[in-house]
Short mmCIF file of C-alpha atoms in Angstrom, two decimals:
data_model
loop_
_atom_site.label_atom_id
_atom_site.label_comp_id
_atom_site.label_asym_id
_atom_site.label_seq_id
_atom_site.Cartn_x
_atom_site.Cartn_y
_atom_site.Cartn_z
CA MET A 41 10.57 -46.76 -25.81
CA LEU A 42 7.89 -48.43 -23.81
CA ARG A 43 6.14 -50.18 -25.99
CA ARG A 44 1.77 -49.99 -25.97
CA SER A 45 -0.17 -52.61 -23.91
CA LEU A 46 -2.48 -54.95 -25.11
CA CYS A 47 -4.55 -53.56 -21.76
CA CYS A 48 -4.36 -50.34 -23.19
CA ARG A 49 -5.88 -51.19 -27.19
CA GLN A 50 -8.54 -52.85 -25.28
CA GLN A 51 -9.54 -49.84 -22.75
CA TRP A 52 -10.03 -47.87 -25.79
CA GLN A 53 -11.93 -49.88 -27.74
CA TYR A 54 -14.29 -51.18 -24.77
CA GLN A 55 -14.91 -46.96 -23.76
CA SER A 56 -15.18 -46.42 -27.57
CA HIS A 57 -17.84 -49.23 -27.95
CA ARG A 58 -19.49 -47.63 -25.51
CA ILE A 59 -19.53 -44.66 -26.47
CA PHE A 60 -20.78 -45.56 -30.12
CA SER A 61 -23.58 -48.12 -28.48
CA THR A 62 -25.53 -44.83 -26.84
CA LEU A 63 -26.63 -43.93 -30.65
CA LYS A 64 -28.96 -47.03 -30.28
CA ALA A 65 -32.82 -45.73 -29.30
CA SER A 66 -35.37 -47.98 -28.77
CA PRO A 67 -37.22 -48.68 -31.64
CA SER A 68 -40.51 -47.65 -29.65
CA GLN A 69 -39.23 -43.83 -29.39
CA LEU A 70 -38.79 -42.90 -32.92
CA PRO A 71 -40.43 -43.00 -36.31
CA GLN A 72 -40.29 -45.67 -38.72
CA GLU A 73 -39.22 -43.31 -41.46
CA ILE A 74 -36.40 -41.76 -39.22
CA ARG A 75 -35.28 -45.79 -38.18
CA ALA A 76 -35.23 -46.62 -42.01
CA ALA A 77 -33.06 -43.34 -42.42
CA ASN A 78 -30.50 -44.34 -39.43
CA ARG A 79 -30.01 -47.28 -40.34
CA LYS A 80 -29.64 -46.09 -43.49
CA ILE A 81 -26.43 -43.82 -42.05
CA THR A 82 -24.92 -46.75 -40.45
CA GLU A 83 -24.70 -49.51 -43.48
CA LEU A 84 -23.45 -47.07 -46.10
CA ILE A 85 -20.93 -45.44 -42.71
CA GLN A 86 -19.97 -49.60 -41.91
CA ALA A 87 -20.02 -50.04 -45.68
CA GLY A 88 -16.81 -47.53 -45.47
CA ARG A 89 -18.89 -44.99 -48.05
CA LEU A 90 -18.77 -41.50 -45.92
CA GLN A 91 -19.45 -39.02 -48.44
CA ASP A 92 -22.40 -41.21 -49.98
CA ALA A 93 -24.08 -41.09 -46.11
CA ARG A 94 -23.43 -37.28 -45.97
CA THR A 95 -25.09 -36.93 -49.19
CA PHE A 96 -28.56 -39.22 -48.16
CA PHE A 97 -28.57 -37.27 -44.83
CA ASP A 98 -28.80 -34.35 -46.19
CA LYS A 99 -31.14 -34.83 -48.01
CA LEU A 100 -33.58 -35.91 -44.87
CA SER A 101 -36.65 -33.75 -44.50
CA LYS A 102 -37.12 -34.86 -40.90
CA ARG A 103 -34.03 -36.06 -38.48
CA SER A 104 -33.79 -36.89 -34.79
CA THR A 105 -30.92 -36.71 -32.39
CA VAL A 106 -29.81 -40.41 -33.33
CA THR A 107 -29.74 -39.46 -36.96
CA TRP A 108 -27.07 -36.45 -36.31
CA ASN A 109 -25.21 -38.86 -34.06
CA SER A 110 -24.67 -41.44 -36.81
CA MET A 111 -23.71 -39.05 -38.50
CA LEU A 112 -21.13 -37.32 -36.45
CA SER A 113 -20.05 -41.21 -35.48
CA GLY A 114 -19.24 -41.75 -38.83
CA TYR A 115 -16.76 -38.59 -38.98
CA VAL A 116 -15.30 -39.85 -35.29
CA ARG A 117 -14.41 -43.04 -36.94
CA ARG A 118 -12.52 -41.62 -40.13
CA ARG A 119 -10.63 -38.77 -38.17
CA GLU A 120 -12.64 -36.76 -40.23
CA ILE A 121 -12.53 -34.48 -37.03
CA ALA A 122 -12.95 -30.67 -38.97
CA ASN A 123 -16.12 -32.26 -40.62
CA ALA A 124 -17.08 -33.67 -37.24
CA ARG A 125 -16.82 -30.31 -35.21
CA LEU A 126 -18.92 -28.41 -37.77
CA LEU A 127 -22.01 -31.17 -37.97
CA PHE A 128 -21.57 -31.16 -33.85
CA ASP A 129 -22.22 -27.35 -34.48
CA GLU A 130 -24.75 -27.64 -36.54
CA MET A 131 -26.69 -29.93 -34.23
CA PRO A 132 -29.79 -28.06 -33.01
CA LEU A 133 -30.28 -30.26 -30.01
CA LYS A 134 -27.22 -32.52 -28.54
CA ASP A 135 -27.82 -35.04 -26.07
CA VAL A 136 -24.64 -36.84 -23.92
CA ALA A 137 -23.85 -39.19 -26.49
CA SER A 138 -23.16 -36.11 -28.94
CA TRP A 139 -21.01 -34.21 -26.47
CA ASN A 140 -18.94 -37.86 -25.43
CA LEU A 141 -18.56 -38.79 -29.81
CA MET A 142 -16.87 -35.27 -30.26
CA ILE A 143 -14.85 -35.12 -27.18
CA SER A 144 -13.75 -39.46 -27.89
CA GLY A 145 -12.83 -37.40 -31.70
CA TYR A 146 -10.65 -35.33 -30.50
CA LEU A 147 -8.75 -37.51 -28.45
CA SER A 148 -8.41 -39.94 -30.77
CA CYS A 149 -6.84 -36.99 -33.21
CA ARG A 150 -4.29 -35.86 -30.09
CA HIS A 151 -6.36 -33.17 -29.48
CA VAL A 152 -6.42 -33.39 -25.89
CA GLU A 153 -6.92 -29.46 -25.56
CA GLU A 154 -9.84 -28.88 -27.41
CA GLY A 155 -11.62 -32.57 -26.05
CA ARG A 156 -10.90 -31.05 -22.12
CA ASP A 157 -12.50 -27.54 -23.56
CA LEU A 158 -15.68 -29.54 -24.95
CA PHE A 159 -15.47 -31.56 -21.73
CA ASP A 160 -16.16 -28.21 -19.57
CA LYS A 161 -18.35 -27.05 -21.25
CA MET A 162 -20.76 -30.38 -21.03
CA PRO A 163 -24.49 -29.26 -19.55
CA LYS A 164 -24.53 -32.57 -17.79
CA ARG A 165 -21.67 -35.46 -17.98
CA ASP A 166 -21.99 -38.82 -17.08
CA PHE A 167 -19.67 -41.76 -16.35
CA VAL A 168 -18.73 -42.32 -20.30
CA SER A 169 -17.60 -39.00 -20.00
CA TRP A 170 -14.91 -39.03 -17.65
CA ASN A 171 -14.24 -42.06 -18.32
CA THR A 172 -13.56 -40.92 -22.02
CA MET A 173 -11.24 -37.74 -21.37
CA ILE A 174 -9.56 -40.07 -17.98
CA SER A 175 -8.38 -42.51 -20.94
CA GLY A 176 -7.70 -39.65 -23.76
CA TYR A 177 -5.21 -38.67 -21.06
CA ALA A 178 -4.05 -41.12 -20.33
CA LYS A 179 -3.34 -42.84 -24.16
CA ASN A 180 -1.64 -39.36 -24.78
CA GLY A 181 1.03 -39.59 -22.01
CA ARG A 182 -1.10 -36.83 -19.62
CA MET A 183 -1.45 -38.90 -16.37
CA GLY A 184 -1.29 -35.83 -14.04
CA ASP A 185 -4.23 -34.01 -15.91
CA ALA A 186 -5.67 -37.61 -15.29
CA VAL A 187 -5.07 -37.95 -12.23
CA ARG A 188 -6.24 -34.69 -11.08
CA LEU A 189 -9.62 -35.41 -13.07
CA PHE A 190 -9.71 -38.78 -11.76
CA GLU A 191 -10.14 -37.25 -7.79
CA GLY A 192 -12.08 -34.87 -8.80
CA MET A 193 -14.32 -37.29 -10.16
CA PRO A 194 -18.04 -37.17 -8.29
CA GLU A 195 -18.70 -41.04 -9.03
CA LYS A 196 -15.93 -43.45 -9.74
CA ASN A 197 -16.94 -46.77 -11.18
CA MET A 198 -14.53 -50.03 -12.25
CA VAL A 199 -14.15 -48.66 -15.80
CA THR A 200 -12.51 -45.47 -13.83
CA TRP A 201 -10.48 -47.80 -11.14
CA ASN A 202 -8.92 -50.03 -14.61
CA ALA A 203 -8.36 -46.82 -17.25
CA MET A 204 -6.46 -45.20 -14.70
CA ILE A 205 -4.07 -48.68 -14.02
CA THR A 206 -4.16 -48.76 -17.92
CA GLY A 207 -2.91 -45.50 -17.82
CA PHE A 208 0.00 -45.53 -15.17
CA LEU A 209 1.41 -48.95 -17.02
CA ASN A 210 0.96 -47.56 -20.41
CA ASN A 211 3.67 -45.06 -19.05
CA GLY A 212 5.83 -46.70 -17.29
CA ASN A 213 4.60 -46.53 -13.96
CA VAL A 214 4.54 -49.55 -13.02
CA LYS A 215 4.83 -48.64 -8.97
CA ARG A 216 1.52 -46.19 -9.27
CA ALA A 217 -0.15 -49.23 -10.76
CA CYS A 218 -0.13 -51.46 -8.39
CA LYS A 219 -0.78 -48.75 -5.80
CA LEU A 220 -4.10 -47.86 -7.00
CA PHE A 221 -4.82 -51.76 -7.89
CA GLU A 222 -4.47 -52.31 -3.98
CA SER A 223 -6.33 -49.32 -3.17
CA MET A 224 -9.17 -50.21 -4.89
CA PRO A 225 -12.53 -50.58 -2.62
CA THR A 226 -13.68 -53.06 -5.29
CA ARG A 227 -11.27 -55.36 -7.50
CA ASP A 228 -13.46 -57.74 -10.11
CA GLY A 229 -11.74 -59.93 -13.36
CA SER A 230 -11.20 -57.44 -15.51
CA SER A 231 -8.94 -54.72 -12.97
CA PHE A 232 -6.72 -58.50 -12.22
CA SER A 233 -6.43 -58.70 -16.10
CA ALA A 234 -5.83 -55.13 -16.73
CA LEU A 235 -2.62 -55.02 -14.23
CA VAL A 236 -1.42 -58.48 -14.42
CA SER A 237 -1.75 -58.03 -18.07
CA GLY A 238 -0.12 -54.39 -18.68
CA LEU A 239 3.01 -55.54 -16.07
CA ILE A 240 3.44 -58.88 -18.46
CA GLN A 241 3.35 -56.72 -21.88
CA TYR A 242 6.33 -54.91 -19.93
CA ASP A 243 7.88 -57.83 -18.70
CA ALA A 244 7.54 -57.20 -15.31
CA LEU A 245 7.26 -60.69 -15.25
CA ASP A 246 8.21 -60.89 -11.23
CA LYS A 247 5.36 -58.25 -10.20
CA ALA A 248 3.15 -60.51 -12.69
CA GLU A 249 3.94 -63.79 -10.76
CA LYS A 250 3.81 -61.89 -6.99
CA ILE A 251 0.24 -60.64 -7.70
CA LEU A 252 -0.91 -64.06 -9.54
CA LEU A 253 0.53 -65.86 -6.22
CA LYS A 254 -1.19 -63.12 -3.62
CA TYR A 255 -4.66 -63.33 -5.22
CA SER A 256 -5.27 -66.88 -6.53
CA GLN A 257 -6.92 -67.48 -3.47
CA ASP A 258 -9.68 -65.13 -4.65
CA THR A 259 -10.08 -67.30 -8.31
CA LYS A 260 -12.66 -69.66 -7.09
CA ARG A 261 -15.74 -69.10 -8.65
CA PRO A 262 -18.35 -67.57 -7.02
CA THR A 263 -20.85 -69.86 -4.56
CA SER A 264 -23.71 -69.16 -2.93
CA ASN A 265 -21.82 -67.24 0.73
CA ASP A 266 -19.63 -65.09 -1.92
CA SER A 267 -23.10 -63.67 -3.04
CA ASN A 268 -24.11 -63.33 0.31
CA SER A 269 -21.10 -61.42 1.17
CA GLY A 270 -21.29 -59.48 -1.44
CA LYS A 271 -17.82 -60.47 -2.42
CA SER A 272 -16.62 -60.42 -5.82
CA PRO A 273 -14.02 -63.92 -6.25
CA LEU A 274 -11.63 -63.39 -9.29
CA ASP A 275 -12.33 -65.10 -12.03
CA PHE A 276 -9.65 -65.93 -14.46
CA SER A 277 -11.73 -67.23 -17.49
CA THR A 278 -12.90 -63.80 -17.72
CA PHE A 279 -8.79 -62.69 -18.57
CA ILE A 280 -7.32 -63.04 -22.54
CA PRO A 281 -5.51 -66.46 -22.60
CA PHE A 282 -2.49 -66.02 -20.86
CA SER A 283 -0.46 -67.58 -23.65
CA LEU A 284 -1.56 -64.58 -25.81
CA MET A 285 0.29 -62.19 -23.46
CA TRP A 286 3.03 -63.61 -21.70
CA PRO A 287 6.51 -63.23 -24.25
CA LYS A 288 7.90 -65.42 -25.74
CA ARG A 289 11.06 -65.40 -23.99
CA PRO A 290 12.62 -68.60 -22.14
CA CYS A 291 12.13 -68.45 -18.41
CA HIS A 292 15.76 -68.50 -16.12
CA LYS A 293 14.91 -71.29 -13.83
CA CYS A 294 13.92 -73.78 -16.64
CA ASP A 295 15.02 -72.84 -19.84
CA CYS A 296 11.69 -72.87 -21.23
CA GLU A 297 9.11 -70.57 -22.74
CA THR A 298 5.47 -72.54 -21.15
CA ALA A 299 7.12 -71.38 -17.27
CA PRO A 300 4.36 -68.95 -16.76
CA ALA A 301 1.27 -70.20 -18.52
CA ARG A 302 2.00 -73.06 -16.29
CA LYS A 303 1.87 -71.12 -13.33
CA MET A 304 -1.12 -70.01 -14.59
CA PHE A 305 -2.87 -73.32 -15.54
CA GLU A 306 -1.13 -74.76 -11.92
CA LEU A 307 -3.91 -71.27 -10.65
CA ASP A 308 -6.76 -72.26 -12.75
CA PRO A 309 -6.55 -75.28 -15.94
CA LEU A 310 -9.57 -73.24 -17.48
CA ALA A 311 -8.29 -69.92 -17.90
CA VAL A 312 -5.33 -71.05 -20.25
#
């Protein structure tokens, strides 16, 4: 059985961070009383006191959408999906973050159909909505659905492409992952890292080395000429340290465990 790669976990954690970060509101947008209540709920949830957070929430006379979302995020994080849905249905007003949270909760519990049903019912979607659904399909092994959603997406960002690359790798389709990488209109360090780290995790070391060599000319640090030309040179310093990614196994060429890392060092000494 293929092992789930490091880049998969990072992709999902990044997507979750994007969702939960949307819960924050500018202090000027909310009264002091509500802001204090929101902080209290968040603190209780972070301390593992979810029931206390709910008791406090129920006693509030005034709540904002952020308040509801904060409580909803607690249930989602604890994967109490039934309670999360009950709260979601009770919300007097839902914003995009509310829908994204609930969809993320369903997908993290492998309730893919329920997540897609909510996605289809969303009155408005943002990049996080699309990317969450695509990542959820990929995480649950449904790459066919992920591809169809990807192709139907009105506009894609870098996270979308990286989610698809990671999805193909985590479902054992190295060829499709490489092909998609090659077809990207633009690439950044995260795209390169998603592909190379995935190849390494699945022991496709020859392919990883070819990618390293092929794009090594793009690893130079950005210059003023690059900025003017609109290019985004690949920056190895943004990658996961290769010493953590390369499997600890002897090199078939020199009987050492450091040949891949040495290759990385030769391309960019600051990256290892």
